[in-house]
């Protein structure tokens, strides 16, 4: 996920609390400054750099928290159940858990900035998907002439114990 994507999302976030649907940047900054800060829970370490860049660009304070997937889901879940509304933006990779545990019961609300409605394919609107992460598994081609496994699940067998990094 690039810092630009995070910054773009953070910039769009300030519209959430505004009754207006316009994207006049000056109005957005004014409304965000009235609220005091933007609170972000994220699973990426890049959130700190993105928050700093956003603050420098806009003057809007960002309180960023980097959490593991489990910590983030549990924190949002517990805060919502307790009636605490402290987070403005959640950036998470565990889509199924987030959708089932946080969106379905109404703890998180999907928000798509007007400027993103046309730019982001409709199939990625609910919830808003702004990045895809590819995971690649490699192996030593000097040791194995062909792929030494057929499925990622093969790596959970005793044969691979202690060999997967």
Coordinates of N, CA and C in Angstrom, one line a residue:
X1 N 0.9 -1.2 0.0 CA 0.0 0.0 0.0 C 0.9 1.2 0.0
X2 N 0.7 2.1 -0.9 CA 1.5 3.3 -1.0 C 1.1 4.4 0.0
X3 N 2.0 5.2 0.4 CA 1.6 6.3 1.3 C 0.6 7.2 0.6
X4 N 0.7 7.4 -0.7 CA -0.3 8.2 -1.4 C -1.7 7.7 -1.2
X5 N -1.8 6.4 -1.3 CA -3.2 5.8 -1.1 C -3.7 6.1 0.3
X6 N -2.8 5.9 1.3 CA -3.2 6.2 2.7 C -3.6 7.7 2.8
X7 N -2.7 8.6 2.3 CA -3.0 10.0 2.4 C -4.3 10.3 1.7
X8 N -4.5 9.8 0.5 CA -5.8 10.0 -0.2 C -7.0 9.6 0.6
X9 N -6.9 8.5 1.2 CA -8.0 8.0 2.1 C -8.2 8.9 3.3
X10 N -7.1 9.3 3.9 CA -7.2 10.2 5.1 C -7.8 11.5 4.7
X11 N -7.4 12.0 3.5 CA -7.9 13.3 3.1 C -9.4 13.1 2.9
X12 N -9.9 12.0 2.3 CA -11.3 11.8 2.1 C -12.1 11.6 3.4
X13 N -11.4 11.1 4.4 CA -12.0 10.8 5.6 C -12.7 12.0 6.3
X14 N -12.1 13.1 6.1 CA -12.7 14.3 6.8 C -14.0 14.7 6.3
X15 N -14.5 14.1 5.2 CA -15.8 14.4 4.7 C -16.9 13.6 5.6
X16 N -16.5 12.6 6.3 CA -17.4 11.7 7.0 C -18.2 12.5 8.0
X17 N -17.6 13.4 8.7 CA -18.3 14.2 9.8 C -19.0 15.4 9.2
X18 N -18.9 15.7 8.0 CA -19.5 16.9 7.4 C -20.8 16.5 6.8
X19 N -21.8 17.4 7.0 CA -23.1 17.2 6.4 C -23.1 17.5 4.9
X20 N -22.1 18.2 4.4 CA -22.0 18.5 3.0 C -21.5 17.3 2.2
X21 N -21.9 17.3 0.9 CA -21.4 16.2 0.1 C -20.3 16.8 -0.9
X22 N -20.0 18.0 -0.8 CA -19.1 18.7 -1.7 C -17.7 18.2 -1.3
X23 N -16.8 18.3 -2.2 CA -15.4 18.0 -1.9 C -14.5 19.3 -2.1
X24 N -15.0 20.4 -1.6 CA -14.2 21.6 -1.6 C -13.2 21.4 -0.5
X25 N -11.9 21.4 -0.9 CA -10.9 21.1 0.0 C -10.8 22.0 1.2
X26 N -11.0 23.3 1.0 CA -11.0 24.3 2.1 C -12.0 24.0 3.1
X27 N -13.2 23.6 2.7 CA -14.3 23.2 3.6 C -14.0 22.0 4.4
X28 N -13.4 21.0 3.7 CA -13.0 19.8 4.3 C -12.0 20.0 5.4
X29 N -10.9 20.8 5.2 CA -9.9 21.1 6.1 C -10.5 21.9 7.3
X30 N -11.4 22.8 7.1 CA -12.1 23.6 8.2 C -12.8 22.6 9.1
X31 N -13.6 21.8 8.5 CA -14.5 20.8 9.2 C -13.6 19.9 10.0
X32 N -12.5 19.4 9.4 CA -11.6 18.5 10.1 C -10.9 19.2 11.3
X33 N -10.5 20.4 11.1 CA -9.9 21.1 12.2 C -10.8 21.4 13.4
X34 N -12.1 21.5 13.1 CA -13.1 21.7 14.2 C -13.2 20.4 15.0
X35 N -13.0 19.3 14.3 CA -13.1 18.0 15.1 C -11.8 17.7 15.9
X36 N -10.7 18.4 15.5 CA -9.5 18.3 16.3 C -8.5 17.4 15.8
X37 N -8.9 16.2 15.5 CA -7.9 15.2 15.0 C -8.6 14.1 14.2
X38 N -7.8 13.3 13.5 CA -8.3 12.1 12.8 C -7.6 10.9 13.5
X39 N -8.4 10.0 14.0 CA -7.9 8.8 14.6 C -7.9 7.6 13.7
X40 N -6.8 7.0 13.5 CA -6.7 5.9 12.5 C -6.1 4.7 13.2
X41 N -6.8 3.5 13.0 CA -6.3 2.2 13.4 C -5.8 1.5 12.1
X42 N -4.6 1.0 12.1 CA -4.1 0.4 10.9 C -3.2 -0.8 11.2
X43 N -3.1 -1.7 10.3 CA -2.2 -2.9 10.5 C -0.9 -2.7 9.8
X44 N -0.7 -1.6 9.1 CA 0.5 -1.3 8.3 C 1.4 -0.4 9.1
X45 N 2.7 -0.7 9.1 CA 3.7 0.2 9.7 C 3.8 1.5 9.0
X46 N 3.4 1.5 7.7 CA 3.5 2.8 6.9 C 2.5 3.8 7.4
X47 N 1.6 3.5 8.3 CA 0.6 4.5 8.7 C 1.3 5.7 9.4
X48 N 2.4 5.5 10.1 CA 3.0 6.6 10.8 C 3.6 7.6 9.8
X49 N 4.2 7.1 8.8 CA 4.8 8.0 7.7 C 3.7 8.7 7.0
X50 N 2.6 8.0 6.7 CA 1.4 8.6 6.0 C 0.8 9.7 6.9
X51 N 0.7 9.4 8.2 CA 0.1 10.3 9.1 C 0.9 11.6 9.2
X52 N 2.2 11.4 9.3 CA 3.1 12.6 9.3 C 3.0 13.4 8.0
X53 N 3.0 12.8 6.9 CA 2.9 13.5 5.6 C 1.6 14.2 5.5
X54 N 0.5 13.6 6.0 CA -0.8 14.2 5.9 C -0.9 15.4 6.8
X55 N -0.3 15.3 8.0 CA -0.3 16.4 9.0 C 0.5 17.6 8.3
X56 N 1.6 17.3 7.7 CA 2.5 18.4 7.1 C 1.7 19.0 6.0
X57 N 1.0 18.3 5.2 CA 0.3 18.8 4.0 C -0.9 19.6 4.4
X58 N -1.7 19.1 5.4 CA -3.0 19.7 5.8 C -3.0 20.5 7.1
X59 N -2.1 20.2 8.0 CA -2.2 20.8 9.3 C -3.2 20.1 10.2
X60 N -3.8 19.1 9.7 CA -4.8 18.3 10.5 C -4.0 17.3 11.3
X61 N -4.3 17.2 12.6 CA -3.6 16.3 13.5 C -4.1 14.9 13.2
X62 N -3.2 13.9 13.1 CA -3.6 12.5 12.9 C -3.0 11.7 14.1
X63 N -3.9 11.0 14.8 CA -3.5 10.1 15.8 C -3.5 8.7 15.3
X64 N -2.4 8.2 14.9 CA -2.3 6.9 14.2 C -1.9 5.8 15.2
X65 N -2.6 4.6 15.1 CA -2.3 3.5 15.9 C -2.0 2.3 15.0
X66 N -0.8 1.7 15.2 CA -0.5 0.5 14.4 C -0.8 -0.7 15.3
X67 N -1.6 -1.6 14.8 CA -2.1 -2.7 15.6 C -2.0 -4.0 14.8
X68 N -1.9 -5.1 15.4 CA -2.0 -6.4 14.6 C -3.5 -6.5 14.2
X69 N -3.7 -7.4 13.3 CA -5.1 -7.7 12.8 C -6.0 -8.0 14.0
X70 N -5.5 -8.9 14.8 CA -6.3 -9.3 16.0 C -6.6 -8.2 16.9
X71 N -5.5 -7.4 17.2 CA -5.7 -6.3 18.2 C -6.6 -5.3 17.6
X72 N -6.5 -5.0 16.3 CA -7.4 -4.0 15.7 C -8.8 -4.4 15.7
X73 N -9.1 -5.6 15.3 CA -10.5 -6.1 15.3 C -11.1 -6.1 16.7
X74 N -10.3 -6.6 17.7 CA -10.7 -6.6 19.1 C -11.0 -5.2 19.6
X75 N -10.1 -4.3 19.3 CA -10.2 -3.0 19.9 C -11.5 -2.3 19.3
X76 N -11.7 -2.3 18.0 CA -12.9 -1.7 17.4 C -14.1 -2.4 18.0
X77 N -14.1 -3.7 18.1 CA -15.2 -4.5 18.6 C -15.6 -4.1 20.0
X78 N -14.6 -4.1 20.9 CA -14.8 -3.7 22.3 C -15.3 -2.3 22.4
X79 N -14.6 -1.3 21.7 CA -15.0 0.1 21.8 C -16.4 0.3 21.3
X80 N -16.8 -0.4 20.2 CA -18.1 -0.2 19.7 C -19.2 -0.8 20.6
X81 N -18.9 -2.0 21.2 CA -19.8 -2.6 22.2 C -20.0 -1.7 23.4
X82 N -18.9 -1.0 23.8 CA -19.0 -0.1 24.9 C -19.6 1.3 24.6
X83 N -19.9 1.5 23.4 CA -20.4 2.8 23.0 C -19.4 3.9 22.8
X84 N -18.1 3.5 22.7 CA -17.0 4.4 22.5 C -16.8 4.6 21.0
X85 N -16.8 5.9 20.6 CA -16.6 6.2 19.2 C -15.4 7.0 19.1
X86 N -14.2 6.3 19.0 CA -13.0 7.0 19.0 C -12.2 6.9 17.7
X87 N -12.5 6.0 16.9 CA -11.7 5.8 15.6 C -12.5 6.4 14.4
X88 N -11.8 7.0 13.5 CA -12.3 7.6 12.3 C -12.1 6.8 11.1
X89 N -11.0 6.1 11.1 CA -10.6 5.3 9.9 C -9.9 4.0 10.3
X90 N -10.4 2.9 9.7 CA -9.8 1.6 9.9 C -9.2 1.1 8.6
X91 N -7.9 0.8 8.6 CA -7.2 0.2 7.5 C -6.8 -1.2 7.9
X92 N -7.4 -2.2 7.3 CA -7.2 -3.6 7.7 C -7.1 -4.5 6.5
X93 N -6.4 -5.6 6.6 CA -6.2 -6.5 5.5 C -7.2 -7.7 5.7
X94 N -7.6 -8.1 6.9 CA -8.4 -9.2 7.1 C -9.9 -8.9 6.8
X95 N -10.1 -8.9 5.5 CA -11.4 -8.6 5.0 C -12.6 -9.4 5.5
X96 N -12.5 -10.7 5.5 CA -13.6 -11.5 6.0 C -14.0 -11.2 7.5
X97 N -13.0 -11.2 8.3 CA -13.2 -10.9 9.8 C -13.8 -9.5 9.9
X98 N -13.2 -8.5 9.3 CA -13.7 -7.1 9.4 C -15.1 -7.0 8.9
X99 N -15.5 -7.6 7.8 CA -16.8 -7.5 7.3 C -17.8 -8.2 8.3
X100 N -17.5 -9.4 8.7 CA -18.4 -10.2 9.6 C -18.5 -9.6 11.0
X101 N -17.4 -9.3 11.6 CA -17.3 -8.8 13.0 C -17.6 -7.3 13.2
X102 N -17.2 -6.5 12.2 CA -17.3 -5.1 12.5 C -18.3 -4.4 11.6
X103 N -18.4 -4.7 10.3 CA -19.3 -4.1 9.4 C -20.7 -4.6 9.6
X104 N -20.9 -5.9 9.6 CA -22.2 -6.5 9.6 C -23.1 -6.1 10.8
X105 N -22.5 -6.0 12.0 CA -23.2 -5.5 13.2 C -23.4 -4.0 13.3
X106 N -22.7 -3.3 12.3 CA -22.9 -1.8 12.3 C -21.8 -1.1 13.1
X107 N -20.7 -1.7 13.5 CA -19.7 -1.1 14.2 C -18.9 -0.2 13.4
X108 N -18.7 -0.6 12.1 CA -18.0 0.3 11.1 C -19.0 0.5 10.0
X109 N -18.9 1.7 9.4 CA -19.7 2.1 8.3 C -18.8 2.3 7.1
X110 N -19.2 1.8 6.0 CA -18.5 1.9 4.8 C -18.7 3.4 4.2
X111 N -17.6 4.0 3.9 CA -17.7 5.4 3.3 C -16.9 5.4 2.0
X112 N -17.5 5.9 1.0 CA -16.8 6.1 -0.3 C -16.8 7.6 -0.7
X113 N -15.7 8.2 -0.7 CA -15.7 9.6 -1.1 C -16.3 9.8 -2.5
X114 N -17.1 10.9 -2.7 CA -17.6 11.1 -4.0 C -16.6 11.0 -5.1
X115 N -15.4 11.5 -4.9 CA -14.4 11.5 -5.9 C -13.9 10.1 -6.3
X116 N -14.2 9.1 -5.4 CA -13.7 7.7 -5.6 C -14.8 6.9 -6.2
X117 N -16.0 7.3 -6.2 CA -17.2 6.5 -6.7 C -16.9 6.1 -8.2
X118 N -16.4 7.0 -9.0 CA -16.2 6.6 -10.4 C -14.8 6.0 -10.6
X119 N -13.8 6.4 -9.8 CA -12.4 5.9 -9.9 C -12.2 4.5 -9.5
X120 N -13.0 4.1 -8.5 CA -12.9 2.7 -7.9 C -14.0 1.9 -8.5
X121 N -13.7 0.7 -9.1 CA -14.8 -0.2 -9.6 C -15.8 -0.5 -8.6
X122 N -17.1 -0.5 -9.0 CA -18.2 -0.8 -8.1 C -18.1 -2.1 -7.3
X123 N -17.4 -3.1 -7.9 CA -17.2 -4.3 -7.2 C -16.3 -4.2 -6.0
X124 N -15.6 -3.0 -5.9 CA -14.7 -2.8 -4.8 C -15.3 -1.7 -3.8
X125 N -16.6 -1.5 -3.9 CA -17.2 -0.4 -3.1 C -17.6 -0.9 -1.7
X126 N -18.0 -2.1 -1.5 CA -18.6 -2.5 -0.2 C -17.9 -3.7 0.4
X127 N -17.0 -3.5 1.4 CA -16.5 -2.3 1.8 C -15.5 -1.7 0.8
X128 N -15.1 -0.5 1.0 CA -14.2 0.1 0.0 C -12.8 -0.6 0.1
X129 N -12.4 -1.1 -1.1 CA -11.1 -1.7 -1.2 C -10.3 -0.8 -2.0
X130 N -9.2 -0.4 -1.4 CA -8.3 0.6 -2.1 C -7.0 0.0 -2.5
X131 N -6.7 -1.2 -2.1 CA -5.4 -1.8 -2.4 C -5.5 -3.3 -2.4
X132 N -4.8 -4.0 -3.2 CA -4.7 -5.4 -3.2 C -3.3 -5.8 -2.8
X133 N -3.1 -6.8 -2.0 CA -1.8 -7.2 -1.6 C -1.5 -8.6 -2.1
X134 N -0.4 -8.7 -2.9 CA -0.1 -10.1 -3.4 C 0.9 -10.7 -2.5
X135 N 0.7 -12.0 -2.2 CA 1.6 -12.7 -1.4 C 2.3 -13.8 -2.3
X136 N 3.6 -13.8 -2.4 CA 4.3 -14.7 -3.3 C 5.1 -15.7 -2.5
X137 N 5.1 -16.9 -2.8 CA 5.9 -17.9 -2.1 C 7.0 -18.4 -3.1
X138 N 8.2 -18.3 -2.7 CA 9.4 -18.7 -3.5 C 10.0 -19.9 -2.9
X139 N 10.8 -20.5 -3.8 CA 11.6 -21.7 -3.3 C 13.0 -21.7 -4.1
X140 N 13.9 -22.4 -3.5 CA 15.3 -22.4 -4.1 C 15.2 -23.3 -5.3
X141 N 15.3 -22.7 -6.5 CA 15.3 -23.4 -7.8 C 16.5 -24.2 -8.1
X142 N 17.6 -23.9 -7.3 CA 18.8 -24.7 -7.5 C 18.7 -26.1 -6.7
X143 N 17.9 -26.1 -5.7 CA 17.6 -27.3 -4.9 C 16.5 -28.1 -5.5
X144 N 15.4 -27.4 -6.0 CA 14.2 -28.1 -6.5 C 14.1 -27.7 -8.0
X145 N 14.1 -28.7 -8.8 CA 14.0 -28.4 -10.3 C 12.5 -28.1 -10.7
X146 N 11.6 -28.6 -9.9 CA 10.2 -28.3 -10.1 C 9.6 -27.9 -8.7
X147 N 8.4 -27.3 -8.8 CA 7.8 -26.8 -7.5 C 7.7 -27.9 -6.5
X148 N 8.3 -27.7 -5.3 CA 8.3 -28.8 -4.3 C 6.9 -29.0 -3.6
X149 N 6.0 -28.2 -3.9 CA 4.7 -28.3 -3.3 C 3.6 -27.8 -4.3
X150 N 2.4 -28.4 -4.1 CA 1.3 -28.0 -5.0 C 0.4 -27.0 -4.4
X151 N 0.3 -26.9 -3.1 CA -0.6 -26.0 -2.4 C 0.1 -25.4 -1.2
X152 N -0.4 -24.3 -0.8 CA 0.2 -23.6 0.4 C 0.0 -24.5 1.6
X153 N -1.1 -25.3 1.6 CA -1.3 -26.2 2.7 C -0.3 -27.3 2.8
X154 N 0.4 -27.7 1.7 CA 1.5 -28.6 1.8 C 2.6 -28.2 2.7
X155 N 2.7 -26.9 2.9 CA 3.8 -26.4 3.8 C 3.5 -26.6 5.2
X156 N 2.3 -27.1 5.5 CA 1.9 -27.3 6.9 C 2.2 -28.8 7.3
X157 N 2.7 -29.6 6.4 CA 2.9 -31.0 6.7 C 4.3 -31.1 7.4
X158 N 4.5 -32.2 8.1 CA 5.7 -32.5 8.9 C 7.0 -32.4 8.0
X159 N 6.9 -32.7 6.7 CA 8.0 -32.6 5.8 C 8.6 -31.2 5.7
X160 N 7.8 -30.2 5.9 CA 8.3 -28.8 5.8 C 8.6 -28.2 7.2
X161 N 8.4 -28.9 8.3 CA 8.6 -28.3 9.6 C 10.0 -27.8 9.7
X162 N 10.2 -26.6 10.1 CA 11.5 -25.9 10.3 C 12.1 -25.4 9.0
X163 N 11.4 -25.6 7.9 CA 12.0 -25.2 6.6 C 11.4 -24.0 6.0
X164 N 10.3 -23.5 6.6 CA 9.6 -22.4 6.0 C 9.9 -21.1 6.8
X165 N 10.3 -20.1 6.1 CA 10.7 -18.8 6.7 C 9.6 -17.8 6.5

